[in-house]
Amino acid sequence: MESLFKLRGELSSSQSILLGLVGLALLILIWWGIAESKSVQFPIVEGDKLEYPSAIGADAATLAVIDSLATVDSIRLANATEFKKVYPIIPNPWHVVQSFPDLIQEDRLLANTWLSIWRNLQGYLWAILLSLPIGFLIGLLPLFRGMLSRPTDALRFLPLTALTGVFMLAFGTQETMKVSFLAFGIVVYLLPIVVQRINEVKDVYLKTTFTLGATDWQTIRTVYFPSVISKLIDDIRVLTAISWTYIIIAELLNKEGGIGALMYTSGRQGQTEKVFAGLIVIILVGFLQDWIFLYLERRLFPYKHYPTAIPGINDSQYGIYIILGTLLLLVVLAMLAPGIFASVLTFAYIVLISGLILIGLGEYKIFKTNT
Amino acid sequence: MLDFKDTELKNIIELRGITQSYDNGETVIIKDLNFLIEDKPAQGQFVVILGMSGCGKSTILRYIAGLQEPTAGSVLVNGQPVGADNRVSMVFQQYSSLPWMTVLDNVGLALRYKGVPKKERDEKAMELIELVGLAGHEHKFAQYPTLSGGQLQRIAIARSLIANSDILLMDEPFGALDIQTRIQMQDLLLSILHRFHSTIIFVTHDISEAVYLGDDIYIMKSAPSHFVEHIKVDLPLERSRDTKREQRFVDLVREVEDRMISVAQLG
């Protein structure tokens, strides 16, 4: 027990699982407590729709929010056949769980989530595609550093959400606008980080490779790339959290699909449990993303996690390169040549699946050599 | 003052009329520095540069490595101005191995830069890994604490040898090592010297290390920097820890110390 209060003390694995569960339970308990305290007994009259557990249709919910029970209009009170407990602000956790079947069947939750992930992926890959080369130019060449380092710092201060109108004028209201809004939102953060990571490359590595006879390009290839990208992968992982905020904003602009539009519409209809369900889906996708980034880091930069080179890691690496390369190509085509994109999509799926198979093969090899 | 006479021997390293100044000549750090190391083929030599901190010892090495250009004067390696064709490799005090590469890949770096195929460079790298006593570690990633400080410096030495075993520049390479490792590394260097007949230029401020390793010791003075003393170490070529107990060794250490103190007072 004492060890739990030691500064920076370590947790055993069983402790850490147990405490994790306790934390989660506490969180749900607090959520439930707030939901209950904000719930109201709402008078039900004939003709009220009782579709949703939390509210009685949009109008009733809005009423319940605006008026406390005491001021709900007297006609409704007089005609009430029964009273029902409703949760106009914070939904009951159990109702959130119950809303999933409806979300999946009626609101096409999976398709909408996939659409948001695809938009996110596009925005992300575009941001990386732009930030890396520009960042390397600024970080490595005085010419570009002189011209661009101030403007890139200025970009970070742009209130991007205020520029949504400009983005709609420039790119329309469809996918291109959403993806470029997101890409721009990430570039303003990513670009300065790329430059910073380049500045952080240890001088002694550069001196060493110079005295070993490396050309500029060889130094970039063997020192700058591995050093910068192995750190960037962590930076990008952290930025994915921000990108979810941006993609939701972009989806609200015309509400054509996506989990952001779905949550917004549900919220407007008083179905708060669907909003919370959407949040849970986003968190789960976020965890999945984190896991994928961690996997990429372990396979592309094994030195950060293992003392010794892993035999058989090459297959996994090639698989990762194939998938990343294909996705990059798809993302570029989707924006610049939608016609070609549509025609190569089937072929791209085949390539992506081959990449996955290669990764599986590599993982099997690694697993076999470890045991 | 040192004066260099023209000799029959080829000059392996030559610094002529070096001046280093900053702020458009207002601050002069090095003035009229001349330095000459003659080639001793089939023998090799250990040249030690001694001096107090900030006297410009490391700057001399940076000139030879091409990492820095003097404000005036010329730096010649094998009779040619320093450039891509006569690059000389250097071992630094800081750990310089690339952590994202294995020991094998680190040692083979210079060959990779020359475009040598992987199989061939791995073979050559393995030879040197064995020579510096790192066999069995070749597939480890070259980073602390997977490898100890001494092991990382062994990588750096092997890597430099593969690049160019004729000349080795070493900038306080054992400064961060504990005494036991330091002694092992010193003996490793001597064995390399005798095997490859290299010219090793070694910067240190440890007098006993300088006498133990060196054939020639040069003492630098600062503000403005130049060489003021040249001491020939007349100890036998084959040295061991017993050498350090010989009277001649003890006398030499004392002599070098005296001269360093007088140089310091001079400055």
XYZ file of N, CA, C and O in Angstrom, chain A residues 212 303 306-309, chain B residues 96-110 118 121-122 124-144 146-148 150-160 162:
240
model
N 33.912 10.510 -41.995
C 33.943 9.182 -42.617
C 33.733 9.270 -44.127
O 33.675 8.256 -44.807
N 15.495 0.157 -32.681
C 16.507 0.518 -31.691
C 15.904 1.218 -30.473
O 16.504 1.251 -29.408
N 14.404 -2.262 -28.583
C 15.124 -3.524 -28.410
C 16.629 -3.263 -28.365
O 17.126 -2.348 -29.011
N 17.376 -4.103 -27.610
C 18.827 -3.943 -27.573
C 19.509 -4.472 -28.838
O 20.566 -3.978 -29.227
N 18.895 -5.452 -29.470
C 19.559 -6.142 -30.570
C 18.684 -6.110 -31.817
O 17.464 -6.077 -31.712
N 19.326 -6.100 -32.979
C 18.584 -6.151 -34.236
C 17.745 -7.422 -34.270
O 18.175 -8.468 -33.789
N 29.667 8.719 -30.473
C 29.277 9.202 -31.792
C 28.643 8.119 -32.647
O 28.344 8.348 -33.811
N 28.431 6.934 -32.081
C 27.827 5.872 -32.884
C 26.367 6.202 -33.155
O 25.692 6.772 -32.311
N 25.901 5.807 -34.332
C 24.514 6.068 -34.694
C 23.639 5.008 -34.030
O 23.749 3.826 -34.356
N 22.766 5.411 -33.092
C 22.038 4.419 -32.294
C 21.055 3.583 -33.106
O 20.692 2.493 -32.689
N 20.623 4.113 -34.264
C 19.634 3.365 -35.052
C 20.295 2.287 -35.914
O 19.621 1.596 -36.651
N 21.594 2.191 -35.828
C 22.277 1.143 -36.583
C 22.949 0.171 -35.620
O 23.313 0.535 -34.508
N 23.147 -1.046 -36.100
C 23.847 -2.028 -35.285
C 25.337 -1.700 -35.266
O 25.818 -0.861 -36.025
N 26.068 -2.374 -34.385
C 27.514 -2.215 -34.313
C 28.130 -2.498 -35.688
O 28.967 -1.741 -36.188
N 27.646 -3.569 -36.315
C 28.166 -3.964 -37.622
C 27.989 -2.841 -38.654
O 28.920 -2.494 -39.377
N 26.792 -2.282 -38.698
C 26.515 -1.214 -39.678
C 27.303 0.052 -39.352
O 27.743 0.766 -40.253
N 27.467 0.341 -38.061
C 28.242 1.515 -37.672
C 29.691 1.388 -38.129
O 30.258 2.324 -38.680
N 30.279 0.226 -37.872
C 31.685 0.047 -38.218
C 31.861 0.099 -39.737
O 32.860 0.613 -40.236
N 30.861 -0.393 -40.476
C 30.977 -0.426 -41.934
C 30.559 0.867 -42.626
O 30.546 0.928 -43.863
N 30.225 1.907 -41.850
C 29.672 3.137 -42.445
C 30.515 3.717 -43.584
O 29.991 4.032 -44.645
N 31.835 3.842 -43.340
C 32.684 4.483 -44.341
C 32.640 3.701 -45.651
O 32.660 4.289 -46.737
N 27.081 -4.682 -49.480
C 26.852 -4.988 -48.064
C 27.655 -6.193 -47.581
O 28.249 -6.161 -46.506
N 31.306 -5.299 -47.104
C 31.603 -4.394 -45.997
C 31.321 -5.042 -44.649
O 32.000 -4.756 -43.668
N 30.340 -5.954 -44.614
C 30.088 -6.672 -43.362
C 31.285 -7.539 -42.987
O 31.655 -7.633 -41.815
N 34.457 -7.087 -43.808
C 35.548 -6.221 -43.361
C 35.251 -5.650 -41.970
O 36.134 -5.606 -41.105
N 34.002 -5.249 -41.777
C 33.614 -4.688 -40.478
C 33.775 -5.730 -39.377
O 34.246 -5.425 -38.286
N 33.402 -6.960 -39.699
C 33.499 -8.043 -38.710
C 34.959 -8.250 -38.280
O 35.239 -8.445 -37.091
N 35.868 -8.174 -39.256
C 37.299 -8.305 -38.944
C 37.711 -7.280 -37.885
O 38.383 -7.605 -36.909
N 37.278 -6.021 -38.124
C 37.682 -4.956 -37.211
C 36.963 -5.044 -35.879
O 37.517 -4.696 -34.844
N 35.726 -5.529 -35.917
C 34.983 -5.711 -34.663
C 35.726 -6.721 -33.788
O 35.883 -6.537 -32.577
N 36.227 -7.778 -34.417
C 37.005 -8.764 -33.656
C 38.295 -8.148 -33.142
O 38.701 -8.374 -32.007
N 38.920 -7.346 -33.982
C 40.189 -6.723 -33.602
C 40.041 -5.831 -32.363
O 40.901 -5.840 -31.478
N 38.932 -5.085 -32.298
C 38.772 -4.190 -31.147
C 38.050 -4.877 -29.990
O 37.696 -4.241 -29.006
N 37.837 -6.181 -30.130
C 37.302 -6.943 -29.006
C 35.805 -6.810 -28.803
O 35.332 -6.854 -27.682
N 35.060 -6.642 -29.885
C 33.608 -6.502 -29.742
C 32.840 -7.673 -30.353
O 31.625 -7.593 -30.522
N 33.566 -8.759 -30.681
C 32.891 -9.912 -31.273
C 31.790 -10.380 -30.338
O 31.962 -10.405 -29.120
N 30.639 -10.712 -30.921
C 29.488 -11.112 -30.107
C 28.520 -9.965 -29.874
O 27.382 -10.160 -29.495
N 28.987 -8.739 -30.129
C 28.116 -7.569 -29.950
C 27.662 -6.988 -31.285
O 27.000 -5.968 -31.313
N 28.053 -7.627 -32.391
C 27.883 -6.974 -33.699
C 26.440 -6.665 -34.077
O 26.179 -5.740 -34.826
N 25.484 -7.424 -33.538
C 24.090 -7.166 -33.917
C 23.348 -6.287 -32.913
O 22.146 -6.066 -33.045
N 24.073 -5.804 -31.906
C 23.423 -4.902 -30.961
C 23.331 -3.501 -31.561
O 24.190 -3.106 -32.354
N 22.308 -2.762 -31.150
C 22.229 -1.368 -31.562
C 23.275 -0.577 -30.790
O 23.439 -0.772 -29.584
N 23.978 0.308 -31.512
C 25.138 0.982 -30.923
C 24.698 2.142 -30.054
O 24.819 3.295 -30.444
N 24.155 1.842 -28.889
C 23.723 2.923 -28.014
C 23.980 2.574 -26.556
O 24.065 1.422 -26.169
N 24.129 3.628 -25.775
C 24.252 3.494 -24.339
C 22.846 3.363 -23.779
O 21.949 4.029 -24.276
N 22.980 -0.082 -23.729
C 23.144 -1.441 -24.252
C 24.633 -1.780 -24.317
O 25.050 -2.892 -24.007
N 25.419 -0.809 -24.761
C 26.875 -0.966 -24.794
C 27.479 0.055 -23.830
O 26.947 1.148 -23.657
N 28.619 -0.326 -23.241
C 29.253 0.583 -22.282
C 30.011 1.688 -23.024
O 30.203 1.607 -24.237
N 33.134 2.367 -22.978
C 34.346 1.821 -23.597
C 34.030 1.096 -24.896
O 34.725 1.259 -25.899
N 32.929 0.324 -24.878
C 32.551 -0.406 -26.088
C 32.176 0.554 -27.213
O 32.510 0.330 -28.378
N 31.490 1.639 -26.857
C 31.103 2.609 -27.887
C 32.343 3.269 -28.491
O 32.393 3.531 -29.703
N 33.356 3.528 -27.671
C 34.582 4.111 -28.218
C 35.346 3.093 -29.062
O 36.012 3.453 -30.028
N 35.232 1.815 -28.708
C 35.850 0.784 -29.559
C 35.211 0.788 -30.946
O 35.889 0.638 -31.953
N 33.881 0.973 -30.967
C 33.191 1.068 -32.260
C 33.762 2.236 -33.053
O 34.080 2.112 -34.240
N 33.893 3.367 -32.373
C 34.374 4.572 -33.059
C 35.771 4.341 -33.635
O 36.078 4.783 -34.745
N 36.623 3.626 -32.885
C 37.982 3.373 -33.364
C 37.945 2.426 -34.574
O 38.574 2.688 -35.600
N 37.155 1.355 -34.455
C 37.056 0.398 -35.556
C 36.523 1.091 -36.811
O 37.015 0.878 -37.925
N 35.544 1.960 -36.619
C 34.914 2.672 -37.729
C 35.910 3.600 -38.416
O 35.927 3.718 -39.647
N 36.764 4.239 -37.612
C 37.765 5.121 -38.200
C 38.831 4.329 -38.945
O 39.294 4.744 -40.011
N 38.493 1.516 -40.476
C 37.973 1.004 -41.745
C 37.955 2.125 -42.781
O 38.159 1.893 -43.971
